[in-house]
mmCIF file of C-alpha atoms and ligand atoms in Angstrom:
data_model
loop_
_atom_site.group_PDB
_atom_site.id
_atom_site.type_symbol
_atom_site.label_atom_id
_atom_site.label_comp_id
_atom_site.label_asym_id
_atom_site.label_seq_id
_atom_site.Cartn_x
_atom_site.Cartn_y
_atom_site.Cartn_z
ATOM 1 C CA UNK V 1 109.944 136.945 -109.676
ATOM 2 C CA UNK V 2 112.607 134.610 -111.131
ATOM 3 C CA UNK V 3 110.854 132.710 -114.046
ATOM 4 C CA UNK V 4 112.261 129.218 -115.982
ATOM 5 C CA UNK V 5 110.742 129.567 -119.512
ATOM 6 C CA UNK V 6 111.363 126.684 -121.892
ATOM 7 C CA UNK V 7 111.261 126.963 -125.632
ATOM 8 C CA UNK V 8 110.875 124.039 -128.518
ATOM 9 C CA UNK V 9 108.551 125.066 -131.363
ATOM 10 C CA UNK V 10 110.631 124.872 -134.343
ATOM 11 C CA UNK V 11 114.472 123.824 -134.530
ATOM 12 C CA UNK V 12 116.029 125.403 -131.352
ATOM 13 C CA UNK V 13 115.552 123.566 -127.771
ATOM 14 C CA UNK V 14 115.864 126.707 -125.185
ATOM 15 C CA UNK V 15 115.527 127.231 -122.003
ATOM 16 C CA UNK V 16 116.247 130.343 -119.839
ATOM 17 C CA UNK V 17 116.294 132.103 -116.435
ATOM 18 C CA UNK V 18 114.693 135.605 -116.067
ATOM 19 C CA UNK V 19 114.328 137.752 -113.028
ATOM 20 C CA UNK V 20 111.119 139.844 -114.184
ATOM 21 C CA UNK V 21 109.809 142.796 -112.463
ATOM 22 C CA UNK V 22 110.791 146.667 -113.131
ATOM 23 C CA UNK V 23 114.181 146.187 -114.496
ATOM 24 C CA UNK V 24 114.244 142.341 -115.618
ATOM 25 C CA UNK V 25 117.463 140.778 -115.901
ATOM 26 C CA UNK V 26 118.380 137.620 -117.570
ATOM 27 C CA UNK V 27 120.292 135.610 -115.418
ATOM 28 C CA UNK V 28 120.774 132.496 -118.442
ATOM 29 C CA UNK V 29 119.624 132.107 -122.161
ATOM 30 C CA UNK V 30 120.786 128.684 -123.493
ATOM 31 C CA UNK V 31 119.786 127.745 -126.566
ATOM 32 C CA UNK V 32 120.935 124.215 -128.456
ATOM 33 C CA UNK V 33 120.219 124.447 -132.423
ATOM 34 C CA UNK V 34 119.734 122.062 -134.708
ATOM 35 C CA UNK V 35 120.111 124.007 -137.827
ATOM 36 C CA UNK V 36 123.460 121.599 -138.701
ATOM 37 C CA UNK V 37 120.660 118.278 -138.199
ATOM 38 C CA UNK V 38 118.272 119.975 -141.056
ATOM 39 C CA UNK V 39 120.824 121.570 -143.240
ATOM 40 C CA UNK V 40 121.329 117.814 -144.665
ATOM 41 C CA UNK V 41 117.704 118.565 -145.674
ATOM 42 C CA UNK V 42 117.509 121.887 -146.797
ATOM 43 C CA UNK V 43 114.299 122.782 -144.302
ATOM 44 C CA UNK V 44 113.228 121.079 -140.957
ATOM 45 C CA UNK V 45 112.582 118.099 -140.583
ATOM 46 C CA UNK V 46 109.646 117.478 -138.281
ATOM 47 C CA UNK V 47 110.080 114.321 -136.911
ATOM 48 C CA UNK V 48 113.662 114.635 -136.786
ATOM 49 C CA UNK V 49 113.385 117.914 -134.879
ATOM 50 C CA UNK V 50 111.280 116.516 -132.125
ATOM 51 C CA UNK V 51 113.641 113.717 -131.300
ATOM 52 C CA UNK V 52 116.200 116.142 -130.923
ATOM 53 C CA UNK V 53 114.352 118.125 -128.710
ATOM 54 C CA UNK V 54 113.859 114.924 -126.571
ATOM 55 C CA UNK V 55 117.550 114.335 -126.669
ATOM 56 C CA UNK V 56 118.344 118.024 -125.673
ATOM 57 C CA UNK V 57 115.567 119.654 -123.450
ATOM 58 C CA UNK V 58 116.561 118.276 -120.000
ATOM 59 C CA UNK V 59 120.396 118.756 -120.147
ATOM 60 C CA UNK V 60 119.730 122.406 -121.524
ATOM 61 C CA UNK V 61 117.434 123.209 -118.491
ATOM 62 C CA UNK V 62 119.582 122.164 -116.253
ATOM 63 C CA UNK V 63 122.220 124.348 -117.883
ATOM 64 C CA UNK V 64 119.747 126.784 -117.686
ATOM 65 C CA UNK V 65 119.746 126.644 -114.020
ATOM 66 C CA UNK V 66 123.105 125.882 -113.357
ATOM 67 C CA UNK V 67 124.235 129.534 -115.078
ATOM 68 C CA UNK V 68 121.400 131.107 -113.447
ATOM 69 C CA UNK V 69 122.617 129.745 -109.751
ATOM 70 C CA UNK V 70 119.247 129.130 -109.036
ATOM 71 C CA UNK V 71 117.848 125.982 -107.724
ATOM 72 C CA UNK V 72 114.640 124.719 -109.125
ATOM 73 C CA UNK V 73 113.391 125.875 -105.797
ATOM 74 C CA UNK V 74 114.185 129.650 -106.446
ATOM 75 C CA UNK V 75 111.527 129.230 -109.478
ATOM 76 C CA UNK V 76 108.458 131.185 -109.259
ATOM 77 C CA UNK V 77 106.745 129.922 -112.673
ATOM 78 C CA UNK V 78 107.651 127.714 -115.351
ATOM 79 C CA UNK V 79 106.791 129.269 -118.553
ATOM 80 C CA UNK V 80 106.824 127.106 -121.690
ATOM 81 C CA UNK V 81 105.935 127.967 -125.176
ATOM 82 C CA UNK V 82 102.052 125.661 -126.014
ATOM 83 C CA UNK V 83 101.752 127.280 -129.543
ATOM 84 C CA UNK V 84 102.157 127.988 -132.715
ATOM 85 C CA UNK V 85 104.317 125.725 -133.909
ATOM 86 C CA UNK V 86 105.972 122.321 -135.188
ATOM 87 C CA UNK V 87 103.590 119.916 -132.936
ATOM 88 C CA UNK V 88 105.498 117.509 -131.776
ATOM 89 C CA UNK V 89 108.311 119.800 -131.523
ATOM 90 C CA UNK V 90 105.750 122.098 -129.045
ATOM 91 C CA UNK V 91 104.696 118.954 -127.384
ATOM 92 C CA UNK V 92 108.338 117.972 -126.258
ATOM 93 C CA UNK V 93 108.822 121.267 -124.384
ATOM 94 C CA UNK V 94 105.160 121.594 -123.179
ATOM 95 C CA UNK V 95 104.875 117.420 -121.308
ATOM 96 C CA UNK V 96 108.435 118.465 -120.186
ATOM 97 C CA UNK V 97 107.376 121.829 -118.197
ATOM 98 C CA UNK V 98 104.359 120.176 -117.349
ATOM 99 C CA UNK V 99 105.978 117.394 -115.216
ATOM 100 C CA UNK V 100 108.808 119.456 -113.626
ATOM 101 C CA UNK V 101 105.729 121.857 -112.494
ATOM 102 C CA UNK V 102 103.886 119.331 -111.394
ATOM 103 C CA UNK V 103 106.643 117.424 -109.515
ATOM 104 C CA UNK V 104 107.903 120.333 -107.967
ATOM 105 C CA UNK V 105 104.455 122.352 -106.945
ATOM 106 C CA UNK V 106 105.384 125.685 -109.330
ATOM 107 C CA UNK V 107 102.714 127.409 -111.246
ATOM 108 C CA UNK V 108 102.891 126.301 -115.062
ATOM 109 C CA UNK V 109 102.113 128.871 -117.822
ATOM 110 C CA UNK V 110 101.329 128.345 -121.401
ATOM 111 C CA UNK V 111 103.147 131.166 -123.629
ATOM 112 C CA UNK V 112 102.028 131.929 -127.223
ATOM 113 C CA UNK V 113 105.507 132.270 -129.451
ATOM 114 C CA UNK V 114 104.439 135.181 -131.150
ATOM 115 C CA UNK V 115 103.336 137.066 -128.451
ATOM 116 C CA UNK V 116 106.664 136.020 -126.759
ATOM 117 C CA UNK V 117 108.762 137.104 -129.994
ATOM 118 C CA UNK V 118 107.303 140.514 -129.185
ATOM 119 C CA UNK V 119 108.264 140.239 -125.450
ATOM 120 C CA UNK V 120 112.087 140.399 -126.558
ATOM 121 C CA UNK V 121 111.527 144.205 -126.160
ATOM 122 C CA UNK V 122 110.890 144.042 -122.999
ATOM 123 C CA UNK V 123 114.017 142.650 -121.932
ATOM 124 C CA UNK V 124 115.973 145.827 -123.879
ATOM 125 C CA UNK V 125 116.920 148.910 -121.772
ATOM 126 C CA UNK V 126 113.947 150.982 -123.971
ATOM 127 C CA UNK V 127 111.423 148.351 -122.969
ATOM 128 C CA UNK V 128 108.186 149.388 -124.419
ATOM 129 C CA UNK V 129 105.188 149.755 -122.513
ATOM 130 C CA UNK V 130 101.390 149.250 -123.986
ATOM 131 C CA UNK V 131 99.851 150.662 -126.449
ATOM 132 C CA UNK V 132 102.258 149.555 -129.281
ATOM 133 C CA UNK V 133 102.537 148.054 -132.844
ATOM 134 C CA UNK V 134 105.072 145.162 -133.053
ATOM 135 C CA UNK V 135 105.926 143.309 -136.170
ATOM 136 C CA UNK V 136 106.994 139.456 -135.850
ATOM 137 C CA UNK V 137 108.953 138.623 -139.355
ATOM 138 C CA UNK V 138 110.061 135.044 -138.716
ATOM 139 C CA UNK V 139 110.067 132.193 -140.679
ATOM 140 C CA UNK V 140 106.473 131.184 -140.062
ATOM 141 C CA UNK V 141 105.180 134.670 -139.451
ATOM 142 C CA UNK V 142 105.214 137.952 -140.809
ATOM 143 C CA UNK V 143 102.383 139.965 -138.431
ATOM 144 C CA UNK V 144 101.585 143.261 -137.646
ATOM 145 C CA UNK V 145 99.718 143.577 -134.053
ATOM 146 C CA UNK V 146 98.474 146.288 -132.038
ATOM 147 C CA UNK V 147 99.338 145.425 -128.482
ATOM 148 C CA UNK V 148 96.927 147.296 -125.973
ATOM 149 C CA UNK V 149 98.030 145.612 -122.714
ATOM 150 C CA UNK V 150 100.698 142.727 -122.264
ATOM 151 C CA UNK V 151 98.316 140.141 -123.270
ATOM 152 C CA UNK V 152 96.171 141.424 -125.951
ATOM 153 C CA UNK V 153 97.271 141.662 -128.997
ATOM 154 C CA UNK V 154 94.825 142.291 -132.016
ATOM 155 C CA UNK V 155 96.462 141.067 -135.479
ATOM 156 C CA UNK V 156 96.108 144.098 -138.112
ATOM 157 C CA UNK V 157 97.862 142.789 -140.799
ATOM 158 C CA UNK V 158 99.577 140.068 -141.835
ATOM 159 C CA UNK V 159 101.078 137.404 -144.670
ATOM 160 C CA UNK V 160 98.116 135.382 -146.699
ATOM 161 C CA UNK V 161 100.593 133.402 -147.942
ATOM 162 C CA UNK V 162 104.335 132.537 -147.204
ATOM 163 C CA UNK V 163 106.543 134.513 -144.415
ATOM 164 C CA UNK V 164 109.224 136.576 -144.625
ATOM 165 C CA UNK V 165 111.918 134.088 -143.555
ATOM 166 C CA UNK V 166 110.457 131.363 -145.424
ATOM 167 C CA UNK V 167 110.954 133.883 -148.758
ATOM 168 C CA UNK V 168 114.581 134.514 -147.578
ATOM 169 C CA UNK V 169 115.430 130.777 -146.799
ATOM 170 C CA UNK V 170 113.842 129.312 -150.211
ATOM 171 C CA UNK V 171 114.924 132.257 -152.632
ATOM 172 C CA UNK V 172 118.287 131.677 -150.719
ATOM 173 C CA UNK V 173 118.014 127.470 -151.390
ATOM 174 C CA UNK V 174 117.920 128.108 -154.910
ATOM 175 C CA UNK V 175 120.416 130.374 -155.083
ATOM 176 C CA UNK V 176 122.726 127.567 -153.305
ATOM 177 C CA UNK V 177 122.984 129.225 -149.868
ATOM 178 C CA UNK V 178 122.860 126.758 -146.863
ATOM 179 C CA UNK V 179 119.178 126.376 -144.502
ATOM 180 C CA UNK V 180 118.796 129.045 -143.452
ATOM 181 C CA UNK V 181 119.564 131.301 -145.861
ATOM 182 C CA UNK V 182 118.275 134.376 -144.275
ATOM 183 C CA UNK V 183 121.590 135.572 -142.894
ATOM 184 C CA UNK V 184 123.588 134.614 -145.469
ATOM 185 C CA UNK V 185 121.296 136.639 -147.750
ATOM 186 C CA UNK V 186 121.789 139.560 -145.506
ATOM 187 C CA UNK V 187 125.679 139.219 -145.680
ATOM 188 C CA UNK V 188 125.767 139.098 -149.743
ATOM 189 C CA UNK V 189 122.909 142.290 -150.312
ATOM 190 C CA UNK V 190 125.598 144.189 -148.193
ATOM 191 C CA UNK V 191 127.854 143.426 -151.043
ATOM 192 C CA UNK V 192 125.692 144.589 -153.748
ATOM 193 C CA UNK V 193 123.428 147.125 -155.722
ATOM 194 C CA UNK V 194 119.783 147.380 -154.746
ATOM 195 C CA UNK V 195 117.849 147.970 -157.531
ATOM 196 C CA UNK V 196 119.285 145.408 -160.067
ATOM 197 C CA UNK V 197 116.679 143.062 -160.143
ATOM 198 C CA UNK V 198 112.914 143.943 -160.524
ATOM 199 C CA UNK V 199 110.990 142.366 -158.110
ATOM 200 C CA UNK V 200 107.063 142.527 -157.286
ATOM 201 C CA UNK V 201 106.280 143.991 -153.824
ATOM 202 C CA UNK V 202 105.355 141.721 -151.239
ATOM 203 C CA UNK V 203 103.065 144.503 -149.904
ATOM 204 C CA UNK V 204 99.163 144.033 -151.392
ATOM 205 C CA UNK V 205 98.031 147.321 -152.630
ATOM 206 C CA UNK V 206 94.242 146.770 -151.535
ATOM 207 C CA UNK V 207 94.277 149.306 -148.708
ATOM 208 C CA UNK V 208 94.943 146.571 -146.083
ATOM 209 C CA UNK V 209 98.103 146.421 -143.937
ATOM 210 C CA UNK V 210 98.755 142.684 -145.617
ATOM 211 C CA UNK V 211 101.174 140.752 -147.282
ATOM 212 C CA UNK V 212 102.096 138.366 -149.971
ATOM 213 C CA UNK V 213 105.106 136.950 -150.290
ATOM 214 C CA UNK V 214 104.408 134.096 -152.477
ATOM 215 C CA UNK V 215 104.419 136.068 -155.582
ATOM 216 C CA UNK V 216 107.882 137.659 -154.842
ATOM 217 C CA UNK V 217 109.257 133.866 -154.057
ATOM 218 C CA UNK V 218 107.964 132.567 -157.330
ATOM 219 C CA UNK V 219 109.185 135.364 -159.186
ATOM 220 C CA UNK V 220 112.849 135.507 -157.748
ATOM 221 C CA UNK V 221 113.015 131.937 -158.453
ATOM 222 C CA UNK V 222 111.854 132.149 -161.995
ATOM 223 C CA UNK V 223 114.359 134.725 -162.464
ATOM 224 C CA UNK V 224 117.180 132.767 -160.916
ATOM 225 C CA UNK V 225 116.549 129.201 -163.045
ATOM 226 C CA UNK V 226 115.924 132.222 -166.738
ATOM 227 C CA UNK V 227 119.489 133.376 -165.612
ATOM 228 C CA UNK V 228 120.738 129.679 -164.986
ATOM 229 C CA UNK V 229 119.145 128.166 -168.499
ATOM 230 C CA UNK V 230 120.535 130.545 -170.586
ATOM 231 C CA UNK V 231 123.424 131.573 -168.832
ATOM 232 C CA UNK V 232 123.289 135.149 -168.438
ATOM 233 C CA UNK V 233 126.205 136.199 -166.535
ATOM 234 C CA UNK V 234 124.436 137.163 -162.600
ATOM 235 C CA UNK V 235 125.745 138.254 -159.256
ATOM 236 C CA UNK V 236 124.275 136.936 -156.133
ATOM 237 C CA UNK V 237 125.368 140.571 -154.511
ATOM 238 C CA UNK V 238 123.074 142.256 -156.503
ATOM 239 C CA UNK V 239 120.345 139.831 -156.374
ATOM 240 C CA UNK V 240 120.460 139.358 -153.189
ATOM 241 C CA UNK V 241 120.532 143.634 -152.609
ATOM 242 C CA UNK V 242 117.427 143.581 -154.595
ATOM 243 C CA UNK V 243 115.281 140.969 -153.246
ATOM 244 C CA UNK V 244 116.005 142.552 -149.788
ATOM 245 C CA UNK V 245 115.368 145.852 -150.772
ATOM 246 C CA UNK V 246 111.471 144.577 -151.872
ATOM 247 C CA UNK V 247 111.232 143.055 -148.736
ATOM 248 C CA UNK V 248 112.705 146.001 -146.746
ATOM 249 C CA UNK V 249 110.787 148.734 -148.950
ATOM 250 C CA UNK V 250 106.980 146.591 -148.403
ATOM 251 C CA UNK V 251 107.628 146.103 -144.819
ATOM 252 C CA UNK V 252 108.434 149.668 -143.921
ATOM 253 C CA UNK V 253 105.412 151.279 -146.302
ATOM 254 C CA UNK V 254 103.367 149.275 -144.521
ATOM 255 C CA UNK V 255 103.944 149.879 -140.869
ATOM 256 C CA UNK V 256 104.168 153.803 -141.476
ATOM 257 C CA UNK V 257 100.515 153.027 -142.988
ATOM 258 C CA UNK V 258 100.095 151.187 -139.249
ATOM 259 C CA UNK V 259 101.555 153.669 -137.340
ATOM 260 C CA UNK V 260 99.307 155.916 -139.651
ATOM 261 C CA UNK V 261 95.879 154.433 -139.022
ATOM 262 C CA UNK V 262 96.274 153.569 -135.441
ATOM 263 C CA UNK V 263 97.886 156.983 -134.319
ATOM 264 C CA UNK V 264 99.894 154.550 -131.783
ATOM 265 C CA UNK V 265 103.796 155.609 -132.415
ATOM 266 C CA UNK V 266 106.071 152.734 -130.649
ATOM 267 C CA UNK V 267 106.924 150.376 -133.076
ATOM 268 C CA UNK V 268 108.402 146.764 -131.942
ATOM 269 C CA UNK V 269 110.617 144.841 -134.796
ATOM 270 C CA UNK V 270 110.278 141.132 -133.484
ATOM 271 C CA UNK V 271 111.210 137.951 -134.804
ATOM 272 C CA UNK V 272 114.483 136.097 -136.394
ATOM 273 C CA UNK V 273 113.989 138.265 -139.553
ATOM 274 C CA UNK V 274 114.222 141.456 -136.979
ATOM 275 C CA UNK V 275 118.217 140.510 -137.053
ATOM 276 C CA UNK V 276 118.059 141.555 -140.677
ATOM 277 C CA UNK V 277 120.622 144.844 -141.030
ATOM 278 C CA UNK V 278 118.947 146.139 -144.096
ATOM 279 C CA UNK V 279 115.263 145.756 -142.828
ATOM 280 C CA UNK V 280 116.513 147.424 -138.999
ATOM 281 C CA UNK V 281 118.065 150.243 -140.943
ATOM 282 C CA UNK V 282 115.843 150.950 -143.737
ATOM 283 C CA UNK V 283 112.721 150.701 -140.816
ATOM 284 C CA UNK V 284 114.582 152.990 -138.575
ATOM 285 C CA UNK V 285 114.561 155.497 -141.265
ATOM 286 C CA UNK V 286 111.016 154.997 -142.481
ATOM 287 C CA UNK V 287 109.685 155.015 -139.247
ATOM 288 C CA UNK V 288 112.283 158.086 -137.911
ATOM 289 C CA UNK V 289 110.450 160.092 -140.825
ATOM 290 C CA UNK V 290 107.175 159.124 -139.928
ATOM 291 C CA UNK V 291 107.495 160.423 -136.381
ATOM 292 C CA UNK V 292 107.605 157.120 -134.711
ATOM 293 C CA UNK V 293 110.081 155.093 -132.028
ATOM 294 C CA UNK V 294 111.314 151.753 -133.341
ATOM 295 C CA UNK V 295 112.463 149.478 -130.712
ATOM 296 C CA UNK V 296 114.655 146.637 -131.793
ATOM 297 C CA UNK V 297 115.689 143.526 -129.211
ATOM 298 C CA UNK V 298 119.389 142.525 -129.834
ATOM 299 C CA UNK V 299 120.250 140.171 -132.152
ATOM 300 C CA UNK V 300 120.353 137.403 -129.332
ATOM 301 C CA UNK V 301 117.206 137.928 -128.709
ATOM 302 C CA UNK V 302 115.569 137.990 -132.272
ATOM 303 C CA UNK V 303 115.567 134.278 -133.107
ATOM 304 C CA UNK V 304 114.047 131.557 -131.067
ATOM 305 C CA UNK V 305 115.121 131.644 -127.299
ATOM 306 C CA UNK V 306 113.552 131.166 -123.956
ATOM 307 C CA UNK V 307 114.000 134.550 -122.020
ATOM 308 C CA UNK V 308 111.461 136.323 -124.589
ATOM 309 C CA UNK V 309 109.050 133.116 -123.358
ATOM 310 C CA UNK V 310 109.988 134.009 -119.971
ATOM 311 C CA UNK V 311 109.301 137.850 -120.367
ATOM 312 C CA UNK V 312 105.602 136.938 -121.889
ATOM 313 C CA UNK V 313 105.532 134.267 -119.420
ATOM 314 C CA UNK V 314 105.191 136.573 -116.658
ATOM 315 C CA UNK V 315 102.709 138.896 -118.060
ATOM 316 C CA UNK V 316 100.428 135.857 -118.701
ATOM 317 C CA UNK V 317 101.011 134.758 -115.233
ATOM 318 C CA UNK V 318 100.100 138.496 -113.674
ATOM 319 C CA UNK V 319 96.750 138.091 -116.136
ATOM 320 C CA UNK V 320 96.115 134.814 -114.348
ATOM 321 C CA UNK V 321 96.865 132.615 -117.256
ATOM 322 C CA UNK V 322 98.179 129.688 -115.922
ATOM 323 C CA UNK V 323 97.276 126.293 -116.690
ATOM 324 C CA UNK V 324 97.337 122.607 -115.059
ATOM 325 C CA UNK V 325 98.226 119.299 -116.254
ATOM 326 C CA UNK V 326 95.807 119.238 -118.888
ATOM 327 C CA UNK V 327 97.479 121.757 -120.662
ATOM 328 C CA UNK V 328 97.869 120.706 -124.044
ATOM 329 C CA UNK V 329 100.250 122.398 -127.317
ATOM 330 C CA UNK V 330 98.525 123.561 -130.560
ATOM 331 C CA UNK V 331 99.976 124.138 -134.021
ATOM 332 C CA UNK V 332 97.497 127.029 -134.885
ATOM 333 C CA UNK V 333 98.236 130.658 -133.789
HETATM 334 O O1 KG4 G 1 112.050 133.510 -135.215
HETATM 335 P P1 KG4 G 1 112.852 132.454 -135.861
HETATM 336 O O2 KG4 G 1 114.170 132.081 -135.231
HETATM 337 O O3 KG4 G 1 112.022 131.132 -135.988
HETATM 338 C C1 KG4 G 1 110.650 131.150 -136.256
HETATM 339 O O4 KG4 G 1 109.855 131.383 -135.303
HETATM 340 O O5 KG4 G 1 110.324 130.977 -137.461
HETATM 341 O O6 KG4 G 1 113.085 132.907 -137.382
HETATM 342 C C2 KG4 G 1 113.851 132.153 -138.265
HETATM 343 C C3 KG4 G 1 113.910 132.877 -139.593
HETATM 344 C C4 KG4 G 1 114.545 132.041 -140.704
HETATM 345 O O7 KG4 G 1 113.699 132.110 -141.834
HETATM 346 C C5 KG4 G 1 115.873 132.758 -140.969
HETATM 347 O O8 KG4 G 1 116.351 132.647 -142.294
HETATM 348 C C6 KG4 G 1 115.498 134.184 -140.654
HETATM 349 O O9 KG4 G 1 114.691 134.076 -139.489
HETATM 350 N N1 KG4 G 1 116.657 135.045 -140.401
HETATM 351 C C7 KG4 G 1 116.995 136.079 -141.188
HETATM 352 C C8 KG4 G 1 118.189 136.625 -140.670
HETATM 353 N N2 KG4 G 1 118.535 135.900 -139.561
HETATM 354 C C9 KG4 G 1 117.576 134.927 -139.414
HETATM 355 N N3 KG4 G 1 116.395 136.576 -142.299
HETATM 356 C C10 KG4 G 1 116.961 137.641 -142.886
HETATM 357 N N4 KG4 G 1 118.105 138.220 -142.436
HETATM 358 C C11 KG4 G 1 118.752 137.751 -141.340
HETATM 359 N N5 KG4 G 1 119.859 138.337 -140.889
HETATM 360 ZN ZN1 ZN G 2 110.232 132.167 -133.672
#
């Protein structure tokens, strides 16, 4: 079943071709990013990202098509991400797979992006298979969820406050690094010695598989203008080794508590913080010691794309969850 899944929540227009069935195979993943529009701004823009989506989503689907070699006609199911999101942003990508569904009498279905985050794995050569945990750290989530089929997912922990990402890219805006910082931050903790900085944990000590990453933000940033006003010699290696290692160190304690509680032993790391190479190695290890299987998608696949909308798109459509023209986006999860 070849799907056309279409992707515009945040700041990337996607859109992608994917044969699904027992060994899916992407046939296109094009994805147009307006990280350069934002960077002027240090964070998206709303309004400016949906215009840009408007200016980009029709030529990328048809590029989308055109390197899959399949004609609109080939398509089984248009799959388009409806929420959570940047609401107009969604809204873009949801009235345009609405019409070319409509127009061309193919089956429209609504995708959630954090479910389809998740979906990534299944689009890996060790694609999971239900029960698992999978853990979405992006920059508006940072979730833990026990998936018991393809479309049920029950949240067991997550962030109260800020995400992961959103930590990285504002600890990394004060420290001067271009939006988004997160991979630049990744680059300069290789470079230096974990352990430097003291940092609160992210990870609430209540007994709950939850998160805070609010406190961690603050303090990083309260160390970084101390340092600047009275000009204690710093190195953005080590600082940036340390704040990742807080991160790293709270994420993994908690999903060996997951893995822990729920007895379920698959682990999925999902989500444009998943391309982290500290937080994939340091879980690996955690969750190698802890008896469990960690199942990473590639880095391609880890930030926002269509073919993980695609690969939840057609487990919605199996469950029957399509929708019509009154289909409509939300912001909410
Ligand atoms: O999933 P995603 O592309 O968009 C959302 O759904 O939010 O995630 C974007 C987030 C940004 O906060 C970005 O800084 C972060 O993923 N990110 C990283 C890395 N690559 C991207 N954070 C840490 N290390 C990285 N290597
Ligand atoms: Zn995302």
């Amino acid at each position: 079943m070849k799907i056309l899944a279409i992707e515009s929540s945040c700041d990337e227009t996607a859109a992608s071709v994917v044969e699904m069935g027992e060994s899916p195979r992407i046939l296109s993943n094009i994805v147009a990013s307006q990280t350069e529009i934002h960077r002027l701004y240090g964070g998206v823009v709303p309004e400016i990202a949906s215009r840009a989506h408007i200016e980009a989503v029709s030529g990328i689907t048809y590029e989308a098509l055109t390197a899959a070699n399949t004609p609109l006609s080939e398509i089984d199911a248009v799959a388009v991400t409806a929420n959570p999101g940047l609401i107009g942003a969604l809204l873009v990508g949801v009235n345009f797979a609405k019409s070319l569904a409509y127009a061309n009498g193919i089956p429209l279905v609504p995708v959630n992006h954090v479910r389809a985050h998740t979906a990534a794995a299944y689009l890996t050569e060790d694609a999971p298979k239900p029960p698992f945990l999978s853990l979405v750290v992006s920059g508006g989530h940072t979730s833990i969820y026990h998936v018991t089929d393809y479309t049920t997912f029950r949240e067991i922990g997550a962030t109260r406050d800020d995400a992961a990402g959103e930590s990285f890219d504002k600890v990394g805006r004060v420290m001067g690094l271009c939006y988004p910082g997160g991979a630049e931050m990744d680059r300069l903790a290789g470079l230096g010695t974990a352990g430097a900085v003291k940092l609160p944990s992210p990870a609430l000590s209540d007994g709950s598989l939850d998160f805070s990453f609010s406190g961690l933000k603050t303090a990083a940033i309260n160390h970084l203008h101390t340092c600047e006003q009275r000009g204690t010699p710093f190195s953005r290696e080590d600082f940036a080794a340390s704040f990742t290692e807080t991160v790293v160190t709270a994420i993994a304690s908690k999903m060996v508590a997951a893995v822990e509680e729920t007895g379920v032993s698959t682990v999925v790391l999902a989500g444009g913080v998943a391309a982290n190479s500290h937080l994939r190695r340091g879980l690996s290890e955690a969750l190698a010691k802890a008896g469990a299987r960690l199942i990473m998608p590639p880095l391609s696949l880890c930030g926002d794309n269509a073919a993980m909308v695609a690969a939840q798109g057609y487990y919605e459509f199996l469950a029957g969850n399509t929708a019509g023209t009154e289909l409509n986006a939300s912001a909410a999860d």
